């Protein structure tokens, strides 16, 4: 099996190094990741400048672009046969509910999915890399599971609680929860007196009920959510068609 690995925290992040170590024992791996932290990059492509691919001493490739750039270049510009699977992460912090729309971690996996390759995004629920070794073992377990019940390609979003391996619960199928709207921006001043803004924290959970990713991980389970890309609101499409008839 050949696995392409990317992330949004950058090629030097502990999460991608732990993931690559864990998967190297079960697959042939290639790592192509951003040169710096591009968390929050969502599905953006860099269209206004050229991109470079550089090989680091450990064999990882880093790109001066976004997570989506990395997977796009790896799949269309780096020769070789396409990988059997693309994995992204392990992210420093959760990607659940509305986070998935902003996440570069999920976006890297989504780019592979759009190219017809099955993909899995991995995130640790809390920031700070606590029990990263356990999360990497869980990620390897998940990769080794057969998802033959799903048509290929599939796009899976996995969130892993920061717990010791033995304390981590079962792999639990979930739907995305919902958050309240994000906290307001934080206004400040730069050293020259100009007004500046920091994007604030994500909103608190609004729908964290049973069956959601928030619910599963708060009970120590590993959340696994199958995602799709079609944003069409099917109910409203029907209403619109009816109303405009
Ligand atoms: Mn990140």
PDB file of C-alpha atoms and ligand atoms in Angstrom:
ATOM      1  CA  UNK A   1       0.000   0.000   0.000  1.00  0.00           C
ATOM      2  CA  UNK A   2       1.203   3.510  -0.859  1.00  0.00           C
ATOM      3  CA  UNK A   3       0.077   6.376   1.372  1.00  0.00           C
ATOM      4  CA  UNK A   4       0.480  10.112   0.767  1.00  0.00           C
ATOM      5  CA  UNK A   5       0.613  12.083   4.010  1.00  0.00           C
ATOM      6  CA  UNK A   6      -0.043  15.808   4.404  1.00  0.00           C
ATOM      7  CA  UNK A   7      -1.267  18.222   7.081  1.00  0.00           C
ATOM      8  CA  UNK A   8      -1.907  21.897   7.759  1.00  0.00           C
ATOM      9  CA  UNK A   9       0.391  22.415  10.754  1.00  0.00           C
ATOM     10  CA  UNK A  10       3.494  22.208   8.557  1.00  0.00           C
ATOM     11  CA  UNK A  11       6.037  19.485   7.840  1.00  0.00           C
ATOM     12  CA  UNK A  12       7.891  20.098  11.125  1.00  0.00           C
ATOM     13  CA  UNK A  13       4.816  19.558  13.318  1.00  0.00           C
ATOM     14  CA  UNK A  14       4.968  16.698  15.832  1.00  0.00           C
ATOM     15  CA  UNK A  15       1.638  15.355  14.531  1.00  0.00           C
ATOM     16  CA  UNK A  16       2.748  14.611  10.980  1.00  0.00           C
ATOM     17  CA  UNK A  17       6.020  13.129  12.212  1.00  0.00           C
ATOM     18  CA  UNK A  18       4.181  10.767  14.583  1.00  0.00           C
ATOM     19  CA  UNK A  19       1.725   9.826  11.830  1.00  0.00           C
ATOM     20  CA  UNK A  20       4.509   9.130   9.315  1.00  0.00           C
ATOM     21  CA  UNK A  21       6.401   7.001  11.869  1.00  0.00           C
ATOM     22  CA  UNK A  22       3.268   4.988  12.666  1.00  0.00           C
ATOM     23  CA  UNK A  23       2.344   4.378   9.012  1.00  0.00           C
ATOM     24  CA  UNK A  24       5.875   3.655   7.753  1.00  0.00           C
ATOM     25  CA  UNK A  25       5.634   0.217   9.400  1.00  0.00           C
ATOM     26  CA  UNK A  26       2.574  -0.788   7.344  1.00  0.00           C
ATOM     27  CA  UNK A  27       2.911   1.105   4.056  1.00  0.00           C
ATOM     28  CA  UNK A  28       5.190   2.889   1.647  1.00  0.00           C
ATOM     29  CA  UNK A  29       4.798   6.546   2.591  1.00  0.00           C
ATOM     30  CA  UNK A  30       5.469   9.890   0.945  1.00  0.00           C
ATOM     31  CA  UNK A  31       5.062  13.112   2.920  1.00  0.00           C
ATOM     32  CA  UNK A  32       4.218  16.394   1.163  1.00  0.00           C
ATOM     33  CA  UNK A  33       3.231  19.168   3.568  1.00  0.00           C
ATOM     34  CA  UNK A  34       3.247  22.967   3.922  1.00  0.00           C
ATOM     35  CA  UNK A  35       6.517  24.660   4.910  1.00  0.00           C
ATOM     36  CA  UNK A  36       4.758  26.468   7.772  1.00  0.00           C
ATOM     37  CA  UNK A  37       1.585  26.367   9.807  1.00  0.00           C
ATOM     38  CA  UNK A  38      -1.377  26.886   7.450  1.00  0.00           C
ATOM     39  CA  UNK A  39      -4.156  25.982   9.886  1.00  0.00           C
ATOM     40  CA  UNK A  40      -7.434  27.578   8.803  1.00  0.00           C
ATOM     41  CA  UNK A  41      -6.392  27.574   5.135  1.00  0.00           C
ATOM     42  CA  UNK A  42      -9.512  25.601   4.211  1.00  0.00           C
ATOM     43  CA  UNK A  43      -9.516  24.458   0.556  1.00  0.00           C
ATOM     44  CA  UNK A  44      -7.514  27.399  -0.795  1.00  0.00           C
ATOM     45  CA  UNK A  45      -5.211  26.991  -3.793  1.00  0.00           C
ATOM     46  CA  UNK A  46      -2.336  29.427  -4.442  1.00  0.00           C
ATOM     47  CA  UNK A  47      -3.059  30.800  -7.898  1.00  0.00           C
ATOM     48  CA  UNK A  48      -1.089  34.063  -7.759  1.00  0.00           C
ATOM     49  CA  UNK A  49       2.476  32.752  -7.449  1.00  0.00           C
ATOM     50  CA  UNK A  50       4.612  29.747  -8.313  1.00  0.00           C
ATOM     51  CA  UNK A  51       5.161  26.981  -5.783  1.00  0.00           C
ATOM     52  CA  UNK A  52       8.331  25.096  -4.925  1.00  0.00           C
ATOM     53  CA  UNK A  53       8.799  21.569  -3.596  1.00  0.00           C
ATOM     54  CA  UNK A  54      11.843  20.992  -1.386  1.00  0.00           C
ATOM     55  CA  UNK A  55      13.081  17.706   0.053  1.00  0.00           C
ATOM     56  CA  UNK A  56      14.010  17.899   3.740  1.00  0.00           C
ATOM     57  CA  UNK A  57      16.807  15.854   5.350  1.00  0.00           C
ATOM     58  CA  UNK A  58      14.301  13.322   6.705  1.00  0.00           C
ATOM     59  CA  UNK A  59      12.826  12.718   3.237  1.00  0.00           C
ATOM     60  CA  UNK A  60       9.672  14.791   3.749  1.00  0.00           C
ATOM     61  CA  UNK A  61       8.783  17.234   0.959  1.00  0.00           C
ATOM     62  CA  UNK A  62       7.681  20.736   1.917  1.00  0.00           C
ATOM     63  CA  UNK A  63       5.819  23.250  -0.216  1.00  0.00           C
ATOM     64  CA  UNK A  64       5.508  27.037   0.181  1.00  0.00           C
ATOM     65  CA  UNK A  65       1.751  26.731  -0.113  1.00  0.00           C
ATOM     66  CA  UNK A  66      -1.449  25.465   1.409  1.00  0.00           C
ATOM     67  CA  UNK A  67      -2.446  21.912   2.352  1.00  0.00           C
ATOM     68  CA  UNK A  68      -4.579  21.766  -0.790  1.00  0.00           C
ATOM     69  CA  UNK A  69      -1.583  22.927  -2.880  1.00  0.00           C
ATOM     70  CA  UNK A  70       0.490  20.108  -1.375  1.00  0.00           C
ATOM     71  CA  UNK A  71      -1.947  17.314  -2.237  1.00  0.00           C
ATOM     72  CA  UNK A  72      -2.721  18.854  -5.619  1.00  0.00           C
ATOM     73  CA  UNK A  73       0.992  18.967  -6.533  1.00  0.00           C
ATOM     74  CA  UNK A  74       1.679  15.502  -5.124  1.00  0.00           C
ATOM     75  CA  UNK A  75      -1.165  13.946  -7.116  1.00  0.00           C
ATOM     76  CA  UNK A  76      -0.689  15.790 -10.395  1.00  0.00           C
ATOM     77  CA  UNK A  77       2.941  16.863 -10.542  1.00  0.00           C
ATOM     78  CA  UNK A  78       5.230  14.486  -8.706  1.00  0.00           C
ATOM     79  CA  UNK A  79       5.192  11.521 -11.050  1.00  0.00           C
ATOM     80  CA  UNK A  80       4.620   8.013  -9.724  1.00  0.00           C
ATOM     81  CA  UNK A  81       1.332   6.161  -9.618  1.00  0.00           C
ATOM     82  CA  UNK A  82      -1.418   7.673  -7.465  1.00  0.00           C
ATOM     83  CA  UNK A  83      -1.360   6.568  -3.819  1.00  0.00           C
ATOM     84  CA  UNK A  84      -3.914   4.053  -2.527  1.00  0.00           C
ATOM     85  CA  UNK A  85      -4.825   6.370   0.343  1.00  0.00           C
ATOM     86  CA  UNK A  86      -4.196   9.960   1.428  1.00  0.00           C
ATOM     87  CA  UNK A  87      -4.080  10.787   5.134  1.00  0.00           C
ATOM     88  CA  UNK A  88      -3.860  14.204   6.734  1.00  0.00           C
ATOM     89  CA  UNK A  89      -2.763  15.212  10.233  1.00  0.00           C
ATOM     90  CA  UNK A  90      -2.451  14.454  12.959  1.00  0.00           C
ATOM     91  CA  UNK A  91      -3.806  17.948  13.608  1.00  0.00           C
ATOM     92  CA  UNK A  92      -3.009  19.951  16.724  1.00  0.00           C
ATOM     93  CA  UNK A  93      -6.609  20.332  17.866  1.00  0.00           C
ATOM     94  CA  UNK A  94     -10.085  19.197  16.958  1.00  0.00           C
ATOM     95  CA  UNK A  95     -11.824  19.494  13.600  1.00  0.00           C
ATOM     96  CA  UNK A  96     -15.446  18.818  14.439  1.00  0.00           C
ATOM     97  CA  UNK A  97     -18.760  20.351  13.446  1.00  0.00           C
ATOM     98  CA  UNK A  98     -18.347  23.688  11.667  1.00  0.00           C
ATOM     99  CA  UNK A  99     -14.533  23.478  12.054  1.00  0.00           C
ATOM    100  CA  UNK A 100     -14.466  21.185   9.037  1.00  0.00           C
ATOM    101  CA  UNK A 101     -15.281  24.129   6.751  1.00  0.00           C
ATOM    102  CA  UNK A 102     -12.192  26.087   7.837  1.00  0.00           C
ATOM    103  CA  UNK A 103      -9.830  23.185   8.413  1.00  0.00           C
ATOM    104  CA  UNK A 104      -6.726  22.766   6.276  1.00  0.00           C
ATOM    105  CA  UNK A 105      -6.383  19.247   7.695  1.00  0.00           C
ATOM    106  CA  UNK A 106      -9.758  18.220   6.306  1.00  0.00           C
ATOM    107  CA  UNK A 107      -9.059  20.175   3.104  1.00  0.00           C
ATOM    108  CA  UNK A 108      -5.915  18.157   2.335  1.00  0.00           C
ATOM    109  CA  UNK A 109      -7.997  14.984   2.558  1.00  0.00           C
ATOM    110  CA  UNK A 110     -10.806  16.568   0.552  1.00  0.00           C
ATOM    111  CA  UNK A 111      -8.431  17.390  -2.298  1.00  0.00           C
ATOM    112  CA  UNK A 112      -7.505  13.708  -2.585  1.00  0.00           C
ATOM    113  CA  UNK A 113     -11.186  12.740  -2.453  1.00  0.00           C
ATOM    114  CA  UNK A 114     -11.891  15.139  -5.345  1.00  0.00           C
ATOM    115  CA  UNK A 115      -9.204  13.282  -7.312  1.00  0.00           C
ATOM    116  CA  UNK A 116     -10.959   9.970  -6.628  1.00  0.00           C
ATOM    117  CA  UNK A 117      -8.616   8.733  -3.908  1.00  0.00           C
ATOM    118  CA  UNK A 118      -9.913   7.623  -0.498  1.00  0.00           C
ATOM    119  CA  UNK A 119      -8.766   9.952   2.245  1.00  0.00           C
ATOM    120  CA  UNK A 120      -8.785  10.220   6.024  1.00  0.00           C
ATOM    121  CA  UNK A 121      -8.195  13.348   8.142  1.00  0.00           C
ATOM    122  CA  UNK A 122      -6.916  12.856  11.702  1.00  0.00           C
ATOM    123  CA  UNK A 123      -7.069  15.376  14.545  1.00  0.00           C
ATOM    124  CA  UNK A 124      -6.401  15.257  18.262  1.00  0.00           C
ATOM    125  CA  UNK A 125      -9.270  16.803  20.216  1.00  0.00           C
ATOM    126  CA  UNK A 126      -7.095  19.049  22.414  1.00  0.00           C
ATOM    127  CA  UNK A 127      -4.170  21.269  21.480  1.00  0.00           C
ATOM    128  CA  UNK A 128      -0.715  20.526  22.870  1.00  0.00           C
ATOM    129  CA  UNK A 129       0.063  16.996  21.574  1.00  0.00           C
ATOM    130  CA  UNK A 130      -0.668  15.221  24.851  1.00  0.00           C
ATOM    131  CA  UNK A 131      -0.735  11.429  24.197  1.00  0.00           C
ATOM    132  CA  UNK A 132       0.284  11.949  20.569  1.00  0.00           C
ATOM    133  CA  UNK A 133       1.860   8.463  20.557  1.00  0.00           C
ATOM    134  CA  UNK A 134      -1.561   6.989  21.352  1.00  0.00           C
ATOM    135  CA  UNK A 135      -3.245   9.043  18.629  1.00  0.00           C
ATOM    136  CA  UNK A 136      -0.684   7.806  16.094  1.00  0.00           C
ATOM    137  CA  UNK A 137      -1.404   4.189  17.099  1.00  0.00           C
ATOM    138  CA  UNK A 138      -5.129   4.834  16.711  1.00  0.00           C
ATOM    139  CA  UNK A 139      -4.515   6.386  13.288  1.00  0.00           C
ATOM    140  CA  UNK A 140      -2.597   3.276  12.213  1.00  0.00           C
ATOM    141  CA  UNK A 141      -5.426   1.075  13.532  1.00  0.00           C
ATOM    142  CA  UNK A 142      -7.938   3.103  11.507  1.00  0.00           C
ATOM    143  CA  UNK A 143      -5.838   2.923   8.328  1.00  0.00           C
ATOM    144  CA  UNK A 144      -5.613  -0.850   8.752  1.00  0.00           C
ATOM    145  CA  UNK A 145      -9.386  -1.189   9.052  1.00  0.00           C
ATOM    146  CA  UNK A 146     -11.098  -2.179   5.845  1.00  0.00           C
ATOM    147  CA  UNK A 147     -13.758   0.315   4.780  1.00  0.00           C
ATOM    148  CA  UNK A 148     -15.175  -2.096   2.202  1.00  0.00           C
ATOM    149  CA  UNK A 149     -18.696  -1.140   3.348  1.00  0.00           C
ATOM    150  CA  UNK A 150     -18.142   2.288   1.744  1.00  0.00           C
ATOM    151  CA  UNK A 151     -17.983   3.067  -1.957  1.00  0.00           C
ATOM    152  CA  UNK A 152     -14.612   4.424  -3.003  1.00  0.00           C
ATOM    153  CA  UNK A 153     -13.529   7.133  -2.802  1.00  0.00           C
ATOM    154  CA  UNK A 154     -14.553   7.938   0.756  1.00  0.00           C
ATOM    155  CA  UNK A 155     -13.659  10.973   2.861  1.00  0.00           C
ATOM    156  CA  UNK A 156     -13.430  10.277   6.580  1.00  0.00           C
ATOM    157  CA  UNK A 157     -12.908  12.787   9.384  1.00  0.00           C
ATOM    158  CA  UNK A 158     -11.427  11.244  12.536  1.00  0.00           C
ATOM    159  CA  UNK A 159     -11.071  13.003  15.895  1.00  0.00           C
ATOM    160  CA  UNK A 160      -9.105  11.294  18.663  1.00  0.00           C
ATOM    161  CA  UNK A 161      -9.352  12.152  22.382  1.00  0.00           C
ATOM    162  CA  UNK A 162      -6.058  13.013  24.111  1.00  0.00           C
ATOM    163  CA  UNK A 163      -5.948   9.895  26.271  1.00  0.00           C
ATOM    164  CA  UNK A 164      -3.519   7.018  26.839  1.00  0.00           C
ATOM    165  CA  UNK A 165      -3.996   4.279  24.211  1.00  0.00           C
ATOM    166  CA  UNK A 166      -5.624   1.865  26.666  1.00  0.00           C
ATOM    167  CA  UNK A 167      -8.153   4.499  27.759  1.00  0.00           C
ATOM    168  CA  UNK A 168      -9.292   5.440  24.258  1.00  0.00           C
ATOM    169  CA  UNK A 169     -12.784   4.178  23.394  1.00  0.00           C
ATOM    170  CA  UNK A 170     -14.172   2.516  20.293  1.00  0.00           C
ATOM    171  CA  UNK A 171     -14.198   3.895  16.769  1.00  0.00           C
ATOM    172  CA  UNK A 172     -17.671   5.481  16.667  1.00  0.00           C
ATOM    173  CA  UNK A 173     -19.523   6.550  13.504  1.00  0.00           C
ATOM    174  CA  UNK A 174     -20.841  10.098  13.948  1.00  0.00           C
ATOM    175  CA  UNK A 175     -22.383  13.056  12.170  1.00  0.00           C
ATOM    176  CA  UNK A 176     -20.955  16.562  12.402  1.00  0.00           C
ATOM    177  CA  UNK A 177     -22.250  18.603  15.317  1.00  0.00           C
ATOM    178  CA  UNK A 178     -22.839  22.341  15.063  1.00  0.00           C
ATOM    179  CA  UNK A 179     -21.249  25.294  16.797  1.00  0.00           C
ATOM    180  CA  UNK A 180     -22.656  28.675  17.777  1.00  0.00           C
ATOM    181  CA  UNK A 181     -21.270  31.543  15.730  1.00  0.00           C
ATOM    182  CA  UNK A 182     -17.625  32.354  16.368  1.00  0.00           C
ATOM    183  CA  UNK A 183     -16.485  34.743  19.090  1.00  0.00           C
ATOM    184  CA  UNK A 184     -16.026  38.346  17.849  1.00  0.00           C
ATOM    185  CA  UNK A 185     -12.657  39.532  16.572  1.00  0.00           C
ATOM    186  CA  UNK A 186     -10.260  40.932  19.147  1.00  0.00           C
ATOM    187  CA  UNK A 187      -9.400  44.583  18.431  1.00  0.00           C
ATOM    188  CA  UNK A 188      -5.995  45.881  19.327  1.00  0.00           C
ATOM    189  CA  UNK A 189      -3.343  48.340  18.157  1.00  0.00           C
ATOM    190  CA  UNK A 190      -0.059  47.659  16.440  1.00  0.00           C
ATOM    191  CA  UNK A 191       3.121  49.414  17.718  1.00  0.00           C
ATOM    192  CA  UNK A 192       2.473  52.281  15.277  1.00  0.00           C
ATOM    193  CA  UNK A 193      -1.007  52.958  16.580  1.00  0.00           C
ATOM    194  CA  UNK A 194      -2.925  51.328  13.730  1.00  0.00           C
ATOM    195  CA  UNK A 195      -6.001  49.357  14.613  1.00  0.00           C
ATOM    196  CA  UNK A 196      -5.563  45.593  14.137  1.00  0.00           C
ATOM    197  CA  UNK A 197      -7.879  42.626  14.494  1.00  0.00           C
ATOM    198  CA  UNK A 198      -7.296  39.052  15.617  1.00  0.00           C
ATOM    199  CA  UNK A 199      -9.795  36.436  14.498  1.00  0.00           C
ATOM    200  CA  UNK A 200     -11.447  35.162  17.691  1.00  0.00           C
ATOM    201  CA  UNK A 201     -12.125  31.690  19.016  1.00  0.00           C
ATOM    202  CA  UNK A 202     -14.647  29.316  17.432  1.00  0.00           C
ATOM    203  CA  UNK A 203     -18.109  29.274  18.963  1.00  0.00           C
ATOM    204  CA  UNK A 204     -19.189  26.899  21.713  1.00  0.00           C
ATOM    205  CA  UNK A 205     -21.081  23.722  20.801  1.00  0.00           C
ATOM    206  CA  UNK A 206     -24.714  24.260  19.787  1.00  0.00           C
ATOM    207  CA  UNK A 207     -25.501  20.692  18.709  1.00  0.00           C
ATOM    208  CA  UNK A 208     -23.372  18.239  20.658  1.00  0.00           C
ATOM    209  CA  UNK A 209     -26.105  15.683  21.133  1.00  0.00           C
ATOM    210  CA  UNK A 210     -25.882  11.931  20.870  1.00  0.00           C
ATOM    211  CA  UNK A 211     -24.632  10.830  17.483  1.00  0.00           C
ATOM    212  CA  UNK A 212     -22.390  13.865  16.959  1.00  0.00           C
ATOM    213  CA  UNK A 213     -18.597  14.035  16.807  1.00  0.00           C
ATOM    214  CA  UNK A 214     -18.601  16.317  19.877  1.00  0.00           C
ATOM    215  CA  UNK A 215     -20.612  13.795  21.874  1.00  0.00           C
ATOM    216  CA  UNK A 216     -18.458  10.802  20.960  1.00  0.00           C
ATOM    217  CA  UNK A 217     -15.117  12.430  21.756  1.00  0.00           C
ATOM    218  CA  UNK A 218     -16.401  13.933  25.009  1.00  0.00           C
ATOM    219  CA  UNK A 219     -17.143  10.345  26.041  1.00  0.00           C
ATOM    220  CA  UNK A 220     -13.625   9.171  25.195  1.00  0.00           C
ATOM    221  CA  UNK A 221     -14.571   7.591  21.869  1.00  0.00           C
ATOM    222  CA  UNK A 222     -12.788   8.038  18.545  1.00  0.00           C
ATOM    223  CA  UNK A 223     -15.184   9.919  16.260  1.00  0.00           C
ATOM    224  CA  UNK A 224     -15.308   8.974  12.589  1.00  0.00           C
ATOM    225  CA  UNK A 225     -17.547  11.031  10.277  1.00  0.00           C
ATOM    226  CA  UNK A 226     -18.008  10.297   6.582  1.00  0.00           C
ATOM    227  CA  UNK A 227     -18.005  13.607   4.693  1.00  0.00           C
ATOM    228  CA  UNK A 228     -19.254  14.677   1.280  1.00  0.00           C
ATOM    229  CA  UNK A 229     -18.565  17.753  -0.827  1.00  0.00           C
ATOM    230  CA  UNK A 230     -22.004  18.529  -2.316  1.00  0.00           C
ATOM    231  CA  UNK A 231     -23.244  21.615  -0.439  1.00  0.00           C
ATOM    232  CA  UNK A 232     -26.634  21.633  -2.164  1.00  0.00           C
ATOM    233  CA  UNK A 233     -29.471  22.143   0.321  1.00  0.00           C
ATOM    234  CA  UNK A 234     -31.819  19.521  -1.100  1.00  0.00           C
ATOM    235  CA  UNK A 235     -34.895  20.531   0.919  1.00  0.00           C
ATOM    236  CA  UNK A 236     -34.542  24.186  -0.088  1.00  0.00           C
ATOM    237  CA  UNK A 237     -33.921  23.196  -3.687  1.00  0.00           C
ATOM    238  CA  UNK A 238     -37.284  21.476  -3.713  1.00  0.00           C
ATOM    239  CA  UNK A 239     -38.949  24.499  -2.036  1.00  0.00           C
ATOM    240  CA  UNK A 240     -37.283  26.847  -4.500  1.00  0.00           C
ATOM    241  CA  UNK A 241     -38.366  24.764  -7.464  1.00  0.00           C
ATOM    242  CA  UNK A 242     -41.899  24.633  -6.088  1.00  0.00           C
ATOM    243  CA  UNK A 243     -42.007  28.365  -5.283  1.00  0.00           C
ATOM    244  CA  UNK A 244     -40.610  29.475  -8.620  1.00  0.00           C
ATOM    245  CA  UNK A 245     -42.832  27.188 -10.677  1.00  0.00           C
TER     246      UNK A 245
HETATM  247 MN1  LIG B   1      -3.773  22.710  12.115  1.00  0.00          MN
END
